[in-house]
Coordinates of C-alpha atoms and ligand atoms in Angstrom, one line a residue:
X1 CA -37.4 9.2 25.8
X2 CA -33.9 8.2 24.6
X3 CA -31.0 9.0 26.9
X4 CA -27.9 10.5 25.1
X5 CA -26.1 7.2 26.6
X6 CA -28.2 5.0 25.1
X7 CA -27.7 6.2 21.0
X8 CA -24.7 3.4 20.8
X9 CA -27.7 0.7 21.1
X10 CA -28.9 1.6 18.2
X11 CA -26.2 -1.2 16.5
X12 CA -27.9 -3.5 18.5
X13 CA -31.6 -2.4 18.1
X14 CA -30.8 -3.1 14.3
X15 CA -28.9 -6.1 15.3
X16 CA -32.1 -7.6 17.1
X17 CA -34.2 -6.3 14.3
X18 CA -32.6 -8.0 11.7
X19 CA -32.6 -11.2 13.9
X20 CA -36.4 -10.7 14.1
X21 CA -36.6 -10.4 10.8
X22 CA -34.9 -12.7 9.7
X23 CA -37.1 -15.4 12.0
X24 CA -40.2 -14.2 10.7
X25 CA -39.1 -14.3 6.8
X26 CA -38.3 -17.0 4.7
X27 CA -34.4 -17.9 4.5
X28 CA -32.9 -16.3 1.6
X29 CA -35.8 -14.1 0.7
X30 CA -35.4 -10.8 0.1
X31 CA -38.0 -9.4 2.5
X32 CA -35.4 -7.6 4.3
X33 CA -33.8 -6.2 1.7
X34 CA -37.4 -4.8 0.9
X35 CA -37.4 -2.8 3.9
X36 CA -34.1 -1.4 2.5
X37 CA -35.5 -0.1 -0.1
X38 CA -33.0 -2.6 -2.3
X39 CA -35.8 -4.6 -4.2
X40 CA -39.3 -5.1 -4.1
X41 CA -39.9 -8.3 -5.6
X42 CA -43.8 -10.1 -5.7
X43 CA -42.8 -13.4 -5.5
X44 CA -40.2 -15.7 -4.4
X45 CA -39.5 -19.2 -4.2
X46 CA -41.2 -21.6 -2.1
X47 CA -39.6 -23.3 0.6
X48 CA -37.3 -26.5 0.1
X49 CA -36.8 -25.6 -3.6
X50 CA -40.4 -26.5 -4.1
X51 CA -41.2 -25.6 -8.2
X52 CA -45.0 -23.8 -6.9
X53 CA -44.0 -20.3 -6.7
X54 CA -45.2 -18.3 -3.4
X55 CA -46.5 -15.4 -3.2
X56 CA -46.7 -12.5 -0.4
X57 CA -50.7 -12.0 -1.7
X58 CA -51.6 -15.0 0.1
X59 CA -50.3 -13.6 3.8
X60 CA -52.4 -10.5 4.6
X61 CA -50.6 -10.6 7.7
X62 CA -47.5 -10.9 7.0
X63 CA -47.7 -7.6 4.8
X64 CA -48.9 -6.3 7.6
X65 CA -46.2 -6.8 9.5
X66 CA -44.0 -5.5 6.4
X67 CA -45.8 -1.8 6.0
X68 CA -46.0 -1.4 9.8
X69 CA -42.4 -2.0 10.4
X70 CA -41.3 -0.2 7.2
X71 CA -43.0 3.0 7.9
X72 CA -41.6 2.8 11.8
X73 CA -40.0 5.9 12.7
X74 CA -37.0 3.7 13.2
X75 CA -36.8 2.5 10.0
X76 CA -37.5 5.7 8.3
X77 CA -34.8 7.9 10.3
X78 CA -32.1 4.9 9.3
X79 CA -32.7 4.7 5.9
X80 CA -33.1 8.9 5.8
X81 CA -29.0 8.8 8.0
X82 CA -27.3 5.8 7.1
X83 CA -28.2 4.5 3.8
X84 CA -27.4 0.8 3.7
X85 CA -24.5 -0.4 2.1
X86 CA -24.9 -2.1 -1.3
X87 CA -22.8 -5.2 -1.9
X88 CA -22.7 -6.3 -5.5
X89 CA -19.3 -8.2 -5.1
X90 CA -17.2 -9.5 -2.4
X91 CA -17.9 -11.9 0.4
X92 CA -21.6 -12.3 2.1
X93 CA -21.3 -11.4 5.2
X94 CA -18.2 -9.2 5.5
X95 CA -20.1 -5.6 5.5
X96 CA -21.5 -4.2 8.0
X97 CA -23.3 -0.4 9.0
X98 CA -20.8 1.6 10.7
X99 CA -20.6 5.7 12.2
X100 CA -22.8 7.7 10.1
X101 CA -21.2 7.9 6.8
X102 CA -19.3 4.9 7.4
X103 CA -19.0 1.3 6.8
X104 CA -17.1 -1.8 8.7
X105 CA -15.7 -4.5 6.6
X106 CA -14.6 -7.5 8.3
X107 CA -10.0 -7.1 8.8
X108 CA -8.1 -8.4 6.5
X109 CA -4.3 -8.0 7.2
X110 CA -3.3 -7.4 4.1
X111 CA -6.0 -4.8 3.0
X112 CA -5.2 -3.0 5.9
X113 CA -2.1 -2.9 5.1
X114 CA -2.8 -1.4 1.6
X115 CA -5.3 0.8 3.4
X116 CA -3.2 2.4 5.8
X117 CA -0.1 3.0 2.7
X118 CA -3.1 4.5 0.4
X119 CA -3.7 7.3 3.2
X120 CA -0.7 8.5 2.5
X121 CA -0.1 8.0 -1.8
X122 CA -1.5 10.1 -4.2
X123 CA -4.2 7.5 -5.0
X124 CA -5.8 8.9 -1.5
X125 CA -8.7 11.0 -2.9
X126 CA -9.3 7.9 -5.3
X127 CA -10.2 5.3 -2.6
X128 CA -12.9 5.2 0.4
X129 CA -11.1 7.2 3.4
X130 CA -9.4 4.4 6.4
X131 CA -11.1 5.6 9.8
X132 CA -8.9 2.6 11.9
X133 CA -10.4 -0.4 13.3
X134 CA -13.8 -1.0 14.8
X135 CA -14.4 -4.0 17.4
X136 CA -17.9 -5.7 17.0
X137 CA -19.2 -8.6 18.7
X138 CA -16.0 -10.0 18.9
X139 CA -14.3 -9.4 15.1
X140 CA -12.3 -6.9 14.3
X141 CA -14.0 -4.5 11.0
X142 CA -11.7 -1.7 9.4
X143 CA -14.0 1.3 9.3
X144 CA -14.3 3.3 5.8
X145 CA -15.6 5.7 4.3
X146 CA -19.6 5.3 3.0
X147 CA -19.1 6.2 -0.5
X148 CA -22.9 6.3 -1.5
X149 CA -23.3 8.3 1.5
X150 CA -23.8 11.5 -0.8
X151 CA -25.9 10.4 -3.3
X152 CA -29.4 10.2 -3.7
X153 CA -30.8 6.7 -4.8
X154 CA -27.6 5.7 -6.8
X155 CA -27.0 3.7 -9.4
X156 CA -23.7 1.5 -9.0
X157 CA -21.9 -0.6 -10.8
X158 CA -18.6 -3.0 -10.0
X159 CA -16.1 -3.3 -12.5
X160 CA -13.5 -6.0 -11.2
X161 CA -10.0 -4.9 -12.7
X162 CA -7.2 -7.1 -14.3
X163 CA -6.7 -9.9 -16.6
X164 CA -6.3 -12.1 -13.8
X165 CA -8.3 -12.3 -10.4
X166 CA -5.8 -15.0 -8.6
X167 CA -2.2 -14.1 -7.3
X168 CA 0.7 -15.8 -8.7
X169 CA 0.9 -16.7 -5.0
X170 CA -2.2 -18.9 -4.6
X171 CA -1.5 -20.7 -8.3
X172 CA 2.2 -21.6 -6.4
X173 CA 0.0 -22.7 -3.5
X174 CA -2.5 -25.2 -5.3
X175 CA 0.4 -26.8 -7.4
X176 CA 1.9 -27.6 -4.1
X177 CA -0.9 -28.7 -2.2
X178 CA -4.4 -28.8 -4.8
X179 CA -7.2 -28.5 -2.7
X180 CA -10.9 -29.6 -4.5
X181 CA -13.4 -27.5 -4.1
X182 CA -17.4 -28.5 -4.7
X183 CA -18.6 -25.2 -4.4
X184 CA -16.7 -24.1 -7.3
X185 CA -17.6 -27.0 -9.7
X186 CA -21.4 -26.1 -8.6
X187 CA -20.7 -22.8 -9.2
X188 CA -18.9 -23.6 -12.6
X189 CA -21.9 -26.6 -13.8
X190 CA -24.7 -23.7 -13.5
X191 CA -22.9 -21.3 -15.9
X192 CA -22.0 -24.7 -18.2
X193 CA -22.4 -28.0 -17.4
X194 CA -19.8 -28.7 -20.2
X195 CA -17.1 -26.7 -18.9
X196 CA -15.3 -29.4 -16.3
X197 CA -13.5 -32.4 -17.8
X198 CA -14.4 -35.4 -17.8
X199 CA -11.9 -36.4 -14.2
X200 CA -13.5 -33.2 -12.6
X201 CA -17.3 -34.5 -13.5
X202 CA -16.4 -38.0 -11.7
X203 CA -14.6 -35.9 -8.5
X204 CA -17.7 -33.2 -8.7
X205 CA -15.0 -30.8 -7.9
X206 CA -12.1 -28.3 -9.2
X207 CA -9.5 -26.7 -7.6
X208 CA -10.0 -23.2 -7.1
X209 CA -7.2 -21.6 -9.6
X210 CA -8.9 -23.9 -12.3
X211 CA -11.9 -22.0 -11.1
X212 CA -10.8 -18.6 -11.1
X213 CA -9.3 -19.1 -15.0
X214 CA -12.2 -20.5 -16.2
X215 CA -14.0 -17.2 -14.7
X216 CA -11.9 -15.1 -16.2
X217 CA -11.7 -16.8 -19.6
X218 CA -15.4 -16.7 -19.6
X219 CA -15.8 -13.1 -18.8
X220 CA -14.3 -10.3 -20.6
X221 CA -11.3 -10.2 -17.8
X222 CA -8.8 -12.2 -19.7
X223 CA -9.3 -10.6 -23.1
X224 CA -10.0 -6.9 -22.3
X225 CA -8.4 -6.5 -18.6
X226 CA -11.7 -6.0 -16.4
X227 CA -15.1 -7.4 -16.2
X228 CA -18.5 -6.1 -14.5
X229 CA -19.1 -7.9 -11.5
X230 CA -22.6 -6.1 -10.6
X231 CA -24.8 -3.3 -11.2
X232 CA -27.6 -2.1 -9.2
X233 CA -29.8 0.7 -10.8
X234 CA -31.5 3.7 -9.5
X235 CA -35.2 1.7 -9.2
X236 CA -33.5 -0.5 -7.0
X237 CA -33.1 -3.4 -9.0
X238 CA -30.0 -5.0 -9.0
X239 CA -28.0 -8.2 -11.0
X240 CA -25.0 -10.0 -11.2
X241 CA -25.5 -12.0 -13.8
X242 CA -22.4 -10.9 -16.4
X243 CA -20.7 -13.9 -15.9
X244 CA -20.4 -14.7 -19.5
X245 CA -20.4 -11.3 -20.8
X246 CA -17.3 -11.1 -22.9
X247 CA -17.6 -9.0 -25.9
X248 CA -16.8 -5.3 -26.3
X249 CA -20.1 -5.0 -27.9
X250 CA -22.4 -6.4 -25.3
X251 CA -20.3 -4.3 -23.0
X252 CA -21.1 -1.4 -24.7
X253 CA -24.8 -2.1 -24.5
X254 CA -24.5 -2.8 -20.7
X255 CA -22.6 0.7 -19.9
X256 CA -25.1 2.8 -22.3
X257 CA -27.7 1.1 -20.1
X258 CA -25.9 1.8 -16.2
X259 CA -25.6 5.6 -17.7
X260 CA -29.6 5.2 -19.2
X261 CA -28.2 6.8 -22.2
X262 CA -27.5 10.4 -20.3
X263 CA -24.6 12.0 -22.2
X264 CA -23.2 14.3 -19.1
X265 CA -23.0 11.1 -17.1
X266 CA -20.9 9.1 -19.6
X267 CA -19.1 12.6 -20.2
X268 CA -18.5 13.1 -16.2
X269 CA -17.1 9.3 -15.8
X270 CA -14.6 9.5 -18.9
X271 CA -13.3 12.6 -16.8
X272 CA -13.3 10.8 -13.8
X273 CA -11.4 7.8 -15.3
X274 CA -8.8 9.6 -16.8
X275 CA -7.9 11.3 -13.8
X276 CA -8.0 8.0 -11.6
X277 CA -5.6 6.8 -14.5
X278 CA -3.3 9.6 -14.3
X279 CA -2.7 9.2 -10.5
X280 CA -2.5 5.6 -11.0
X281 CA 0.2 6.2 -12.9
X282 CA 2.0 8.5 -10.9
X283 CA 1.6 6.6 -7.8
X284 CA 4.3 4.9 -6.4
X285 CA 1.8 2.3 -4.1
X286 CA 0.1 1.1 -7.7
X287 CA 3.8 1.2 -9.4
X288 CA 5.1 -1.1 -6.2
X289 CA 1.7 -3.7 -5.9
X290 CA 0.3 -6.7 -7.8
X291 CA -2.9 -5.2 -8.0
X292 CA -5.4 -8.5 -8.5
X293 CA -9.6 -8.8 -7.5
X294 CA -9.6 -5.2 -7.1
X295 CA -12.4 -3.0 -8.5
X296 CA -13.9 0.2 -9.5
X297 CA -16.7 1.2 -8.1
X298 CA -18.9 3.6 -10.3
X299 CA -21.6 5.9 -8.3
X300 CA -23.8 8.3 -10.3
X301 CA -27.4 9.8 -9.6
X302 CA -30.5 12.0 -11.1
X303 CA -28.9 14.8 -10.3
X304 CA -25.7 14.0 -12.2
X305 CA -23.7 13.4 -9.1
X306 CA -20.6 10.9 -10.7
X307 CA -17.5 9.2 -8.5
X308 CA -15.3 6.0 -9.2
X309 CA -12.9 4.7 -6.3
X310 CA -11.0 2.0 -6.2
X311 CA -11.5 -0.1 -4.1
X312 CA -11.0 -4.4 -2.5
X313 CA -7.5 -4.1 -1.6
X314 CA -7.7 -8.0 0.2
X315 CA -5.4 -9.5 -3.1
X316 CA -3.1 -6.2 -3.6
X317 CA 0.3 -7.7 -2.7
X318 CA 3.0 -5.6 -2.2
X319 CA 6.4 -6.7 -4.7
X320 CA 9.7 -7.6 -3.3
X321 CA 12.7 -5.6 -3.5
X322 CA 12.2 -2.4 -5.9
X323 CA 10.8 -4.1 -8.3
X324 CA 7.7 -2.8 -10.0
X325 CA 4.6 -3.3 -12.2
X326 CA 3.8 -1.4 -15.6
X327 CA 0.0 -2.9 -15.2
X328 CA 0.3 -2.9 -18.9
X329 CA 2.8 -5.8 -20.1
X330 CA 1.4 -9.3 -21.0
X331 CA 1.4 -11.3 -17.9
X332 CA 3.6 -14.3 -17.9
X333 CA 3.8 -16.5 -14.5
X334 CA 6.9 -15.0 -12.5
X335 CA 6.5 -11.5 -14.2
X336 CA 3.5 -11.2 -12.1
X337 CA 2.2 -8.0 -14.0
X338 CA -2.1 -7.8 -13.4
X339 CA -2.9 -5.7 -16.4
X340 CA -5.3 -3.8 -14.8
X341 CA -3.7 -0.6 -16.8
X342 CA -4.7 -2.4 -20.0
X343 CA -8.0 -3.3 -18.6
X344 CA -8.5 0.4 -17.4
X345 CA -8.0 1.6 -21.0
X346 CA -10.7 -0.3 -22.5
X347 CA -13.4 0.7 -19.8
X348 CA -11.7 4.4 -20.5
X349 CA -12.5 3.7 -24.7
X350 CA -15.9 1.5 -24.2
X351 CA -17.1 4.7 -22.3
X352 CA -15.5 7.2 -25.1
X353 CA -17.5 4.8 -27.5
X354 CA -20.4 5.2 -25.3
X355 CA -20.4 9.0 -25.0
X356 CA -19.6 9.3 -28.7
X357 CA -22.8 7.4 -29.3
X358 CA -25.1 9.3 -27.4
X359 CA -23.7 12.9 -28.6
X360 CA -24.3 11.5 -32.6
X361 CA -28.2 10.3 -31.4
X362 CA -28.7 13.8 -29.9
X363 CA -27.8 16.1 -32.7
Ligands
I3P1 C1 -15.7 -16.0 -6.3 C2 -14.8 -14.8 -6.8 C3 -14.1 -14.2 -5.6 C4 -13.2 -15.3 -4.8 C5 -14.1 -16.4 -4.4 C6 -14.8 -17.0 -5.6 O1 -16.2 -16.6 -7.5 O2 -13.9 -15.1 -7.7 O3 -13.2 -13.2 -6.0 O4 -12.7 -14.7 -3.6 O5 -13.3 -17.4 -3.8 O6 -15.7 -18.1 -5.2 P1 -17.6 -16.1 -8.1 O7 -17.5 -14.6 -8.4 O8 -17.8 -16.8 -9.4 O9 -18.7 -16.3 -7.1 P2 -11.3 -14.2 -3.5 O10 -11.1 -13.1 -4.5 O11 -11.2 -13.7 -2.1 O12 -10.3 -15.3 -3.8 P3 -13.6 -18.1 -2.4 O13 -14.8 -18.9 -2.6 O14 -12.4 -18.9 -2.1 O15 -13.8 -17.0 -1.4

């Protein structure tokens, strides 16, 4: 029987699990997302990048192993308490399962910062709730509040705000010292393997502002203010694949599809939007930050359950003096103005457009 003193181990149980897990899976594979309930898919890739697909058919045991562990009583009262964090953005790695109805996300000083001035703006009941600081194995995690925690199998979508997603800071920064990053011309060859010049072809490499522009060209950010970073739907499935989306239209289709063309929902999130616009604009943290990388996350359910928060606060940079942002006004370098006002009316009119479309089908 389990002692009172010993429920803290539970991190670790699920620390040692995951280890397990992650020594009898493949690297990579999903398999543990699986027990998550996240994803189920049938096949995945061989190992060393080999072009034979592998499937889970051909190891009896292994599924074996999956069905007994996922119908464990240990598997089946976490998922029923502490339903696992979803990351469809943001840095691998950096999230963690906190207190019930919590989750840890690795300290960054200057979120916490924003974190700790939000608790106390009228943007509050717009952003996941600060709990302090949590110490694990040795990092420090800022504890917040689980905002799928009451919702049943949602769907959620990241909408990454702004024309821009670097500070005016870190362009300053490269010009002085330009630092070349592989990663990023990987990153930018797989989207198009024409979009580096010829110089950053022979270095294999770009610095990351160059990076983060081309991003934001190719995606809607630049032209309309935001961009969707990820959506995971109610069936589990999930994608991130919108780094080229750009037009209003195709926009359009992808929002009619996150709400599966259900009119309340659509109706529910224009409310929603409007009123995280209206605090926005009263809110003397938004008027007094360079709001940049930061998103909205959209929640909804089956049973109609809607939420947006704002949230990523790790690029909100406090301005010096009094000086502060309309979030609407072009940006020009040195005005450092995000446009995530501008961007935040066109999600506001592609969902009006939405809902507008779904009321005409329905009469
Ligand atoms: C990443 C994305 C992140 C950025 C990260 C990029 O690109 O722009 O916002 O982190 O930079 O690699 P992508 O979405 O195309 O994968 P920051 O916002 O923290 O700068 P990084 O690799 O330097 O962390």
């Amino acid at each position: 029987m389990f002692k009172a003193a010993s429920i803290p181990n539970l991190d670790r149980l699920w620390e040692v699990f995951l280890e397990v897990m992650a020594s009898i899976g493949c690297k990579d594979c999903l398999c543990l997302k699986n027990f998550l309930g996240l994803r189920l898919p049938r096949i995945h890739a061989a190992p060393n990048n080999s072009e034979e697909p592998m499937t889970y058919a051909k190891t009896s045991s292994w599924r074996k192993i999956r069905s007994f562990i996922l119908w464990s009583p240990f598997i089946q009262v976490f998922k029923k308490h502490r339903y696992p964090w979803i990351q469809l953005a943001g840095h691998q790695g950096n999230f963690h399962a906190g207190e019930a109805g919590s989750v840890l996300k690795k300290l960054d000083a200057r979120e916490q910062k924003c974190f700790q001035r939000l608790m106390t703006d009228s943007l509050k009941d717009f952003v996941p709730e600060y709990r302090g600081n949590v110490e694990k194995n040795g990092e420090t995690y800022i504890q917040l509040q689980d905002l799928l925690a009451s919702f049943t199998q949602p769907c959620v979508m990241d909408v990454k705000m702004g024309v821009r997603t670097y500070l005016e800071a870190e362009l300053e920064k490269a010009r002085k010292s330009p630092t070349l990053r592989k990663d990023m011309y990987q990153k930018m060859i797989e989207v198009d393997s024409n979009a580096p010049t010829k110089e950053e072809h022979q270095q294999k490499a770009v610095t990351k502002p160059r990076y983060m522009q081309w991003r934001d060209e190719m995606s809607s950010s630049t032209e309309l203010g935001f961009r969707v970073e990820g959506i995971k739907k109610t069936d589990g499935s999930s994608t991130k694949d919108f780094k080229k989306t750009k037009s209003r239209e195709n926009i359009v289709d992808i929002i009619s599809s996150f709400v599966a063309s259900n009119e309340a929902i659509a109706a529910k999130y224009i409310k929603k939007l409007k009123e995280i616009m209206a605090a926005q604009e009263s809110s003397s943290f938004f008027r007094s930050h360079e709001v940049v990388g930061s998103s909205l996350l959209f929640v909804h359910d089956a049973e109609e359950n809607v939420g947006v928060w704002m949230i990523d606060f790790g690029k909100t940079e406090s301005l010096p003096g009094d000086k502060t942002l309309d979030h609407r006004s072009q940006w020009q370098e040195g005005n450092r103005e995000d446009g995530y006002l501008f961007g935040l009316d066109n999600v506001i009119s592609i969902f009006e457009e939405v809902h507008t479309g779904l009321s005409s089908s329905s009469v």
